[in-house]
Coordinates of N, CA and C in Angstrom, one line a residue:
X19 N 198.8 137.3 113.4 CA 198.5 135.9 112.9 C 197.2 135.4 113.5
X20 N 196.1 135.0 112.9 CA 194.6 134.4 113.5 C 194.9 133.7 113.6
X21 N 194.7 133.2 115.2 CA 194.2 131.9 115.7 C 193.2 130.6 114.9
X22 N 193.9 129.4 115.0 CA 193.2 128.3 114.6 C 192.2 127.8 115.5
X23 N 191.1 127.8 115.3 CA 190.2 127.3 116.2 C 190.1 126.0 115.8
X24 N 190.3 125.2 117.3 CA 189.7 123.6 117.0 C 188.5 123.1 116.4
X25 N 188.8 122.0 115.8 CA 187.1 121.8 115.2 C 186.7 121.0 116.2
X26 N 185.4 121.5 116.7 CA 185.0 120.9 117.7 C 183.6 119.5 117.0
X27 N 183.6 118.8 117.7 CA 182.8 118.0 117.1 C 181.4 117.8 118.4
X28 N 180.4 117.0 118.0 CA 179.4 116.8 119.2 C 179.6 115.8 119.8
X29 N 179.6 115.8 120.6 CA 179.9 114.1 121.8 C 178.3 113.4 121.4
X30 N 178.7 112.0 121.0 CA 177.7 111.0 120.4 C 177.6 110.0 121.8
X31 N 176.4 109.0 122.0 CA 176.5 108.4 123.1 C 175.6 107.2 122.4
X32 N 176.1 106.1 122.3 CA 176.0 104.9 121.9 C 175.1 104.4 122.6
X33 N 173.8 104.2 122.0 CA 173.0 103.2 122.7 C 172.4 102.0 122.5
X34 N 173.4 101.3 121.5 CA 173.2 100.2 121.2 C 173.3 99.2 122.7
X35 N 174.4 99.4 123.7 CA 174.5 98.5 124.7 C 173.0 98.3 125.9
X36 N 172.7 100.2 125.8 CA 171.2 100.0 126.3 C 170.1 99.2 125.9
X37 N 169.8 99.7 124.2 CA 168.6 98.9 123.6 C 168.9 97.6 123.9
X38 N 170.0 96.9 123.9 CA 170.5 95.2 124.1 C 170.4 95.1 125.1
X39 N 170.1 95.8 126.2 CA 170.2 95.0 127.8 C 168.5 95.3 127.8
X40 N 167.9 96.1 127.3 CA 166.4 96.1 127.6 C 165.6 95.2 127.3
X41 N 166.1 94.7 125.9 CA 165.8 93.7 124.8 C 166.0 92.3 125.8
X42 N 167.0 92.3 126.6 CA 167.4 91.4 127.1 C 166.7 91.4 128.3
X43 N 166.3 92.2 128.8 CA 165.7 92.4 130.6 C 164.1 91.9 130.0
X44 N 163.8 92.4 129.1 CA 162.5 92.0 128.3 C 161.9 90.2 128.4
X45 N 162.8 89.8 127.6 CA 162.7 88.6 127.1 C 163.2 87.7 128.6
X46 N 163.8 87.7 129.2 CA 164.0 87.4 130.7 C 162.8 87.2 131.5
X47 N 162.1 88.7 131.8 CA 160.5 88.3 132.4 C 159.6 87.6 131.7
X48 N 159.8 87.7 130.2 CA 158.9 86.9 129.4 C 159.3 85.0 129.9
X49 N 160.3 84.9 129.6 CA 160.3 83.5 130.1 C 160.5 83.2 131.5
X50 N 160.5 84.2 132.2 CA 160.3 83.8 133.5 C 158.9 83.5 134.5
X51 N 158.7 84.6 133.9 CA 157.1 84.9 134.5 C 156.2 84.2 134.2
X52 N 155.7 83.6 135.3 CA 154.4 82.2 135.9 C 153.3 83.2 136.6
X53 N 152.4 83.1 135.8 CA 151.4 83.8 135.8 C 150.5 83.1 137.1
X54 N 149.5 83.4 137.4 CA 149.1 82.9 138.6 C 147.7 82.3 137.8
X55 N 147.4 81.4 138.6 CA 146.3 80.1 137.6 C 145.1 80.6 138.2
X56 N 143.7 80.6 137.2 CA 142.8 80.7 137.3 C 142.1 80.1 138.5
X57 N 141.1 80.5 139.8 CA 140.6 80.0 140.5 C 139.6 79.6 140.3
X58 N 138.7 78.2 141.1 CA 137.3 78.5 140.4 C 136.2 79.0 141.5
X59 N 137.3 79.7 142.6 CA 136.3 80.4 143.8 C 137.2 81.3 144.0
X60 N 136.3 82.3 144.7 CA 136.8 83.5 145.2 C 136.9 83.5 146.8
X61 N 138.2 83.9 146.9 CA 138.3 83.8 148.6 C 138.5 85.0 148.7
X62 N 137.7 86.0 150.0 CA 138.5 86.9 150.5 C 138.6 86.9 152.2
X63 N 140.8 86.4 151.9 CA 140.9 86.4 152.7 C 141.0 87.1 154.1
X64 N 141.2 86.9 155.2 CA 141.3 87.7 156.7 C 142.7 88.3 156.6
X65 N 142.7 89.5 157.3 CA 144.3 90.1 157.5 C 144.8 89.9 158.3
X66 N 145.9 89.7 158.5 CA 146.5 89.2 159.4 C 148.4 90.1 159.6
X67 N 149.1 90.5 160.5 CA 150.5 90.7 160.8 C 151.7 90.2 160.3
X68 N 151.1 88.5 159.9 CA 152.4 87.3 159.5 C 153.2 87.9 158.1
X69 N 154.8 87.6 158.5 CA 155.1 88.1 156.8 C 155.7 86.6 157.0
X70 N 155.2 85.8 157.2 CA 155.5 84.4 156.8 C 155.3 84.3 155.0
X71 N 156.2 84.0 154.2 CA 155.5 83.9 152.9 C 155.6 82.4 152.6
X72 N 154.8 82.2 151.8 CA 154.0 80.9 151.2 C 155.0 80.4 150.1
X73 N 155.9 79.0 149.9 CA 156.5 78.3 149.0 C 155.9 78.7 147.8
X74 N 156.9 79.3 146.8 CA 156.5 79.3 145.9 C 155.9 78.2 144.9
X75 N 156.3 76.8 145.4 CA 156.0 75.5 144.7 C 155.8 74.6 145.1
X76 N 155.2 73.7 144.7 CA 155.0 72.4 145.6 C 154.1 72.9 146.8
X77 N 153.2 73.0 146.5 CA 151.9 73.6 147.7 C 150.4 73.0 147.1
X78 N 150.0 72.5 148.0 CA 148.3 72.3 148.3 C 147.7 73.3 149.0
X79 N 146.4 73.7 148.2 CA 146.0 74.9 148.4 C 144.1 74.5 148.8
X80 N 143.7 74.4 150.1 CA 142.8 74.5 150.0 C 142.1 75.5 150.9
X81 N 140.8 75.5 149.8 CA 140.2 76.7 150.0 C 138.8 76.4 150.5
X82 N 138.5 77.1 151.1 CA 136.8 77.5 152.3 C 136.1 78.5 152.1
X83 N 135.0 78.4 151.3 CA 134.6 79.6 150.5 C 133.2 79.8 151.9
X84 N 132.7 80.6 151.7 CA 131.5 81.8 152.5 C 130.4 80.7 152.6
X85 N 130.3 80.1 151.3 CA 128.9 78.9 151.3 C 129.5 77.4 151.9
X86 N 130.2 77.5 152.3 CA 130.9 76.2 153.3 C 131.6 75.0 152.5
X87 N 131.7 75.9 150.9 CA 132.2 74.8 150.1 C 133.8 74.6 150.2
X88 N 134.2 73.1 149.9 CA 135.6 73.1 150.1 C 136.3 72.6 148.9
X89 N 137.7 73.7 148.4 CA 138.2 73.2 147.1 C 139.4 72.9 147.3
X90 N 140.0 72.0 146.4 CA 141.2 71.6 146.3 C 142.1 71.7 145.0
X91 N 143.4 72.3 145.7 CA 144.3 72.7 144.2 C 145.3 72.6 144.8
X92 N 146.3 72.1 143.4 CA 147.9 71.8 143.4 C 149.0 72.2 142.1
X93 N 149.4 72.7 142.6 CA 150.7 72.9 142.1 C 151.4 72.3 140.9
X94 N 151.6 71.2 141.0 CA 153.0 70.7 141.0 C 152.4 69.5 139.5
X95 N 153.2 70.2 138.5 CA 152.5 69.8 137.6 C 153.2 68.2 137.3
X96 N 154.0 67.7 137.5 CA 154.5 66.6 137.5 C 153.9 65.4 138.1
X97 N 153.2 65.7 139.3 CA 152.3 65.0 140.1 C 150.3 64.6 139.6
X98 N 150.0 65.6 138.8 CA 148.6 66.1 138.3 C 147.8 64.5 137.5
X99 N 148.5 64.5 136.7 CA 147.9 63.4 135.8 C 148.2 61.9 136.7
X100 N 148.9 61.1 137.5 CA 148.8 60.5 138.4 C 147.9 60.8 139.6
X101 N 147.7 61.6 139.8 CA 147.4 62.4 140.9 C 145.3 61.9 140.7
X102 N 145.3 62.2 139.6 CA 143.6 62.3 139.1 C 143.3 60.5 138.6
X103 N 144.4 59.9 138.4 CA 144.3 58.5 137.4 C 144.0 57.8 139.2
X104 N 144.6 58.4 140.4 CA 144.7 57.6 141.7 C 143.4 57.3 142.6
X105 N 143.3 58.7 142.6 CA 142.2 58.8 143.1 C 140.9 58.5 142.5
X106 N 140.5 58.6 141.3 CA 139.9 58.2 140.6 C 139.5 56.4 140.6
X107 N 140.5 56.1 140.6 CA 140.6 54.4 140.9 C 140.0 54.0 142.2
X108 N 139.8 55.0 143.5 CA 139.5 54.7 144.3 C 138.0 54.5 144.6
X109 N 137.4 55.2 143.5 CA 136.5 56.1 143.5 C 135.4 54.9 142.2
X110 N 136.2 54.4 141.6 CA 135.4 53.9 140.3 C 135.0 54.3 139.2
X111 N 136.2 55.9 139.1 CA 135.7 56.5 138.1 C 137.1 56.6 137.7
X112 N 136.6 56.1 136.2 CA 138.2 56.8 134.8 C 137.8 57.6 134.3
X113 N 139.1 58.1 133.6 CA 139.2 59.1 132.6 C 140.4 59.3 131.6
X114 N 139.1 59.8 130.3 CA 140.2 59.9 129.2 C 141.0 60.1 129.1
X115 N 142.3 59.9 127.9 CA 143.3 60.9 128.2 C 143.1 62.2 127.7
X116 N 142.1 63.0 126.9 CA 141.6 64.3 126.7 C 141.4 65.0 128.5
X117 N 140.4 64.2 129.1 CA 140.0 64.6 130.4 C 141.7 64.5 131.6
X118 N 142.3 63.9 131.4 CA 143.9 63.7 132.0 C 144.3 65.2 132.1
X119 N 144.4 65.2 130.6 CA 144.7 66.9 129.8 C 144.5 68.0 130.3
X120 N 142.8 68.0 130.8 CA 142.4 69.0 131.1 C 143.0 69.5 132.4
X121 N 143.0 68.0 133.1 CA 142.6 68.2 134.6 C 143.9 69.0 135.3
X122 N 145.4 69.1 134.1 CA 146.2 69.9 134.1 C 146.5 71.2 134.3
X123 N 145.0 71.7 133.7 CA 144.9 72.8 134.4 C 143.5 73.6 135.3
X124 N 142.8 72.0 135.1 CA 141.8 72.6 136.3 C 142.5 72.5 137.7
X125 N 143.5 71.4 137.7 CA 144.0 70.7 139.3 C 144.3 72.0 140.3
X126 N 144.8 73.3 139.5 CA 145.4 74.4 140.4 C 143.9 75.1 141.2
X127 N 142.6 74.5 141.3 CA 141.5 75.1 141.6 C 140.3 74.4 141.6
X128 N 139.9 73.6 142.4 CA 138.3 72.6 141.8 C 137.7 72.3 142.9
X129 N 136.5 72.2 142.8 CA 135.4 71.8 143.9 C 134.4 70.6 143.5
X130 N 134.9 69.9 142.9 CA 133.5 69.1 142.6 C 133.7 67.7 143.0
X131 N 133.2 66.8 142.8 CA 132.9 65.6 143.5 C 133.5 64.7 142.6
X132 N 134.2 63.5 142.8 CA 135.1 62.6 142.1 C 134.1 61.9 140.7
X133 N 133.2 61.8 141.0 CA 131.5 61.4 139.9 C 131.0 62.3 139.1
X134 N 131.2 63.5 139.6 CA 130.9 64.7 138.4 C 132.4 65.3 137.6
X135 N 133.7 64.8 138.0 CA 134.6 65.6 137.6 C 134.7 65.4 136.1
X136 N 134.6 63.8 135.8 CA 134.6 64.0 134.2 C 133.9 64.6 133.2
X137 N 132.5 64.9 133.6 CA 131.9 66.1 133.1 C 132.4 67.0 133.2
X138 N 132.7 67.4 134.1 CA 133.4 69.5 134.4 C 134.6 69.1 133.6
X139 N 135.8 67.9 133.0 CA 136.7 68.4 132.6 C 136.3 68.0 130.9
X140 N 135.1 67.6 130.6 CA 135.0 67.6 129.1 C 134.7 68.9 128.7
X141 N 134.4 69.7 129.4 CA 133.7 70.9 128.9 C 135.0 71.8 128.7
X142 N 134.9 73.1 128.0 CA 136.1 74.2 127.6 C 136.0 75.2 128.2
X143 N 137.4 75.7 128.7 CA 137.4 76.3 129.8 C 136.8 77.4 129.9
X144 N 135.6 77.9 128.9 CA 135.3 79.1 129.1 C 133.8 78.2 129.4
X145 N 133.6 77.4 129.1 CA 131.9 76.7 129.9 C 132.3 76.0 131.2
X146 N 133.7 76.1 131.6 CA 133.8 75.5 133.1 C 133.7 76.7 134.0
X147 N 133.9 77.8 133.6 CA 133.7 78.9 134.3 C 132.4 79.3 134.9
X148 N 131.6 78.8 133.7 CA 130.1 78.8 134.0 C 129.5 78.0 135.3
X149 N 130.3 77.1 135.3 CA 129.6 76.5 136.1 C 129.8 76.0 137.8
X150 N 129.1 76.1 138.4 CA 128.9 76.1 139.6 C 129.1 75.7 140.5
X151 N 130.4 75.0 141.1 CA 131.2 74.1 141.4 C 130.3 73.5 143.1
X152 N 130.2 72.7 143.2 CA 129.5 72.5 144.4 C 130.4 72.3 146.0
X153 N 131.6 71.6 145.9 CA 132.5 71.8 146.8 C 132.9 70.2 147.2
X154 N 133.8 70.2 147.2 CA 134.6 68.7 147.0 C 133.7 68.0 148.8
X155 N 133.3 66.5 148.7 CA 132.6 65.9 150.3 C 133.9 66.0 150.9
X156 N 133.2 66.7 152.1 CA 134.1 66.3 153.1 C 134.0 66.1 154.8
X157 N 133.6 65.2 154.7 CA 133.1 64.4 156.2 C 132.9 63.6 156.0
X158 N 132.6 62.4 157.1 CA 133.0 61.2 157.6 C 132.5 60.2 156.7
X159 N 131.4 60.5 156.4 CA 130.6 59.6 155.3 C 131.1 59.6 154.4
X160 N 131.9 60.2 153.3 CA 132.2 60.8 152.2 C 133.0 61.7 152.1
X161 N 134.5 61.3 152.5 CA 135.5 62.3 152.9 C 136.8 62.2 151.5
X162 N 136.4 62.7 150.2 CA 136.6 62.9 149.1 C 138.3 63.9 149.5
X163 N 137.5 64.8 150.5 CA 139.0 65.5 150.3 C 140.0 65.4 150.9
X164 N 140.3 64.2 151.8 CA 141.1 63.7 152.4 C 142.0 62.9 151.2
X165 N 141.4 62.2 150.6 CA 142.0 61.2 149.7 C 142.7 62.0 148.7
X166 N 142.2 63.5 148.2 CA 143.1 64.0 146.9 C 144.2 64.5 147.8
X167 N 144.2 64.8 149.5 CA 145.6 65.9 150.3 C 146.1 64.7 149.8
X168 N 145.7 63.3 150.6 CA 146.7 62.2 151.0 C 148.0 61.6 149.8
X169 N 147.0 61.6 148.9 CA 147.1 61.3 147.6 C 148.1 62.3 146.9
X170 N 147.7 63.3 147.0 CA 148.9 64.4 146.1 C 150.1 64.2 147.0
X171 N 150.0 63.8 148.5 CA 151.0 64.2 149.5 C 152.1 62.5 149.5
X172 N 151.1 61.8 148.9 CA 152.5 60.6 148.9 C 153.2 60.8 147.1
X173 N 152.3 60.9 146.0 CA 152.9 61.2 144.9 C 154.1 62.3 144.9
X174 N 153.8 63.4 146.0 CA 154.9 64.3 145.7 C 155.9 63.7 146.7
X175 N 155.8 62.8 147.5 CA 156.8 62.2 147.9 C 157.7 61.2 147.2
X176 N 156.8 61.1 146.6 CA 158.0 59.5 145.5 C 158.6 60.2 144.1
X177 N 158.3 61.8 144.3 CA 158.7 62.3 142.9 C 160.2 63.1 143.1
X178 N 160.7 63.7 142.2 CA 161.8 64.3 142.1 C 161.9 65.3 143.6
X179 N 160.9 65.9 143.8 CA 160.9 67.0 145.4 C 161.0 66.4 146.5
X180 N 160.8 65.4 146.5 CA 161.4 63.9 147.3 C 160.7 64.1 148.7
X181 N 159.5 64.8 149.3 CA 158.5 65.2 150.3 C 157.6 65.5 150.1
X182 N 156.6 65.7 151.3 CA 155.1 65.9 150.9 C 154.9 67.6 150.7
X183 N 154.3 67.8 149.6 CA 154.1 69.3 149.2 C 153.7 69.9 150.4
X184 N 153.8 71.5 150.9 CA 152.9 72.0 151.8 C 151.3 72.2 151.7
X185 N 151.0 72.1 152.7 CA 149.6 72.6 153.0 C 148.9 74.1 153.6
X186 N 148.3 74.5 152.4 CA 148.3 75.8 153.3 C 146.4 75.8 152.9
X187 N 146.1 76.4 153.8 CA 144.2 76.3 153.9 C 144.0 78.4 153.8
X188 N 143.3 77.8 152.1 CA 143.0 79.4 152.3 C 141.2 79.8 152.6
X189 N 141.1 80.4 154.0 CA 139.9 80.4 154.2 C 139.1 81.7 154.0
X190 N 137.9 81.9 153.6 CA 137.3 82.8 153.3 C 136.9 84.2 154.9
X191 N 137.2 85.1 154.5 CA 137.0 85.7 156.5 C 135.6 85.3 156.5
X192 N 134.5 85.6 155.6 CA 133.3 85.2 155.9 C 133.1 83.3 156.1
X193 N 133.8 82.9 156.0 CA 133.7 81.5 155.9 C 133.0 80.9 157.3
X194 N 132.5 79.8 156.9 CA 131.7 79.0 158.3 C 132.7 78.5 158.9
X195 N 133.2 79.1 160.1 CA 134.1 78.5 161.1 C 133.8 76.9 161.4
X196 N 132.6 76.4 161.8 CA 132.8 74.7 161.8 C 133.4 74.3 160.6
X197 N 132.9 74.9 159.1 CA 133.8 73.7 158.3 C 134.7 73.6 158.1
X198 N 135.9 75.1 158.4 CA 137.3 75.3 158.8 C 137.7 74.3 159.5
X199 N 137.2 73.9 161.2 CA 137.5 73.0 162.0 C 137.6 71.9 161.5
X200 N 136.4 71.3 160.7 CA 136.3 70.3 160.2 C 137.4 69.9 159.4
X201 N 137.7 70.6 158.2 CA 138.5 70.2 157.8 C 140.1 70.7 158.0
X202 N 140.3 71.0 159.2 CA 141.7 71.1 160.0 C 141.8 69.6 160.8
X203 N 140.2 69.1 161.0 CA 140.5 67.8 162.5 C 140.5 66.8 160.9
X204 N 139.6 66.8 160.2 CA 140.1 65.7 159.0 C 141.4 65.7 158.7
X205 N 142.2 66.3 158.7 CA 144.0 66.6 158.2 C 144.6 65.8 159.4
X206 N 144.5 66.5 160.9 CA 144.7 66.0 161.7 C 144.4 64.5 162.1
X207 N 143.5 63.7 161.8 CA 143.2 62.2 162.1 C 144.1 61.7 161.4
X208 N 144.5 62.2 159.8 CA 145.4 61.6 159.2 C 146.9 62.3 159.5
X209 N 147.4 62.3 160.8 CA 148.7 63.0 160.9 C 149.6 64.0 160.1
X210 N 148.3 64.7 159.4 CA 148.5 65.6 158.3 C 148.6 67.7 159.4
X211 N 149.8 67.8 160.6 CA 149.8 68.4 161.3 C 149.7 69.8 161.2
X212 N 151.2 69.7 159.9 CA 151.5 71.0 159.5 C 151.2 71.6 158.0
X213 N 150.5 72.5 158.8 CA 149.9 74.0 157.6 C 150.2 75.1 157.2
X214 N 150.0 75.7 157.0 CA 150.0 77.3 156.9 C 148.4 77.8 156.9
X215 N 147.8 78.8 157.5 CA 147.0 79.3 157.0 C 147.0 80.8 156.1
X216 N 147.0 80.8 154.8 CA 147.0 82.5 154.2 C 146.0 83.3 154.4
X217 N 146.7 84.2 154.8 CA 145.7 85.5 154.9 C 146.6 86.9 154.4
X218 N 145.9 88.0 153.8 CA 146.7 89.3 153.7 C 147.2 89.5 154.6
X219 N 147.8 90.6 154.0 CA 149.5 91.4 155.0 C 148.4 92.1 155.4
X220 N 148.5 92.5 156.8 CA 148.0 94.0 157.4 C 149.5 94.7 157.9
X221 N 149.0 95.9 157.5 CA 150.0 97.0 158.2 C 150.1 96.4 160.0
X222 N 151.5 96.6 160.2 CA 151.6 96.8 162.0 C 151.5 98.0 162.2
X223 N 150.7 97.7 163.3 CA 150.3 99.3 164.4 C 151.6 99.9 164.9
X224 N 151.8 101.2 164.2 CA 153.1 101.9 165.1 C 153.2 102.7 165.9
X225 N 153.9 101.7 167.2 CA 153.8 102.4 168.7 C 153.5 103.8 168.9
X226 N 152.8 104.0 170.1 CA 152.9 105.7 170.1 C 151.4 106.1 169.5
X227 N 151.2 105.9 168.3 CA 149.7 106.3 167.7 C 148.6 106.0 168.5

């Protein structure tokens, strides 16, 4: 009598639950992901050992570029359009609400002087690129960048983060050491103590080598 042979069939593997979690891992970094904001200087920073890492939010970011210029940028987009309407009032200079708009997204990066800023933010952001940012005053005569820390640092106090943003000073390694000082003792007269300074990760040296 001949044996019945089983009908064998092929083992199938379902990958609908894969393409759906990919689809889904997808669309996840798409709305997550915060792109990092255009600068309008180039720092390159010093290396340094610290794995201290830097708040992801709510940070004041000033920068010390090689030509002794000094820029100021923030974060915290809640604070921005106050932020430019305040200081500006100090200053004797307004601005539209188009220039408000802009300043949205120049605030993450800027060097210019409170009297030229409404120019630099009428312009589109591919002709602000062009242009040559001279470096926010800062000393005793004309101490511009004291008033945008102080200024962003009480707004983010009265806001939902309910404290003053951090400070972190990113300086250039070629940078002119007096205007670092300078503008570390300007922070300091206004009780403005604690910073960070960023610099890249360096490898640690391992014993023995």
């Amino acid at each position: 009598m001949p044996k019945v042979k089983p009908h064998r069939t092929s083992p199938s593997l379902d990958m609908t639950p894969m393409v759906d979690l990919a689809f889904l891992l997808v669309t996840f970094f798409m709305l997550t992901t915060k792109f990092a904001p255009e600068e309008a200087v180039v720092v390159d920073t010093p290396s340094s050992t610290s794995e201290i890492r830097l708040p992801e939010s709510h940070v004041i970011t000033i920068a010390v570029d090689k030509d002794k210029r000094v820029f100021f940028g923030v974060d915290d987009d809640a604070i921005k359009s106050d932020l430019l309407t305040q200081v500006g009032a100090k200053y004797g200079v307004s601005f539209t609400p188009s220039q408000i708009q802009a300043f949205k997204g120049v605030a993450s990066s800027f060097g210019t002087p409170i009297e030229k800023l409404p120019a630099l933010l009428s312009l589109d952001s591919e002709q602000r690129k062009l242009v040559k940012q001279e470096g926010i005053p800062a000393d005793s005569v004309n101490n511009q960048f004291i008033e945008w820390v102080q200024t962003a640092q009480a707004l983010s106090r009265k806001s939902a983060y309910g404290k003053p943003s951090y400070v972190a000073i990113k300086g250039d390694g070629n940078a002119d050491v007096p205007t670092v000082k300078r503008v570390i003792k300007l922070m300091q007269d206004k009780n403005i103590n604690r910073f960070n300074l960023i610099t890249d990760l360096e490898t640690k040296p391992v014993a023995g080598n």
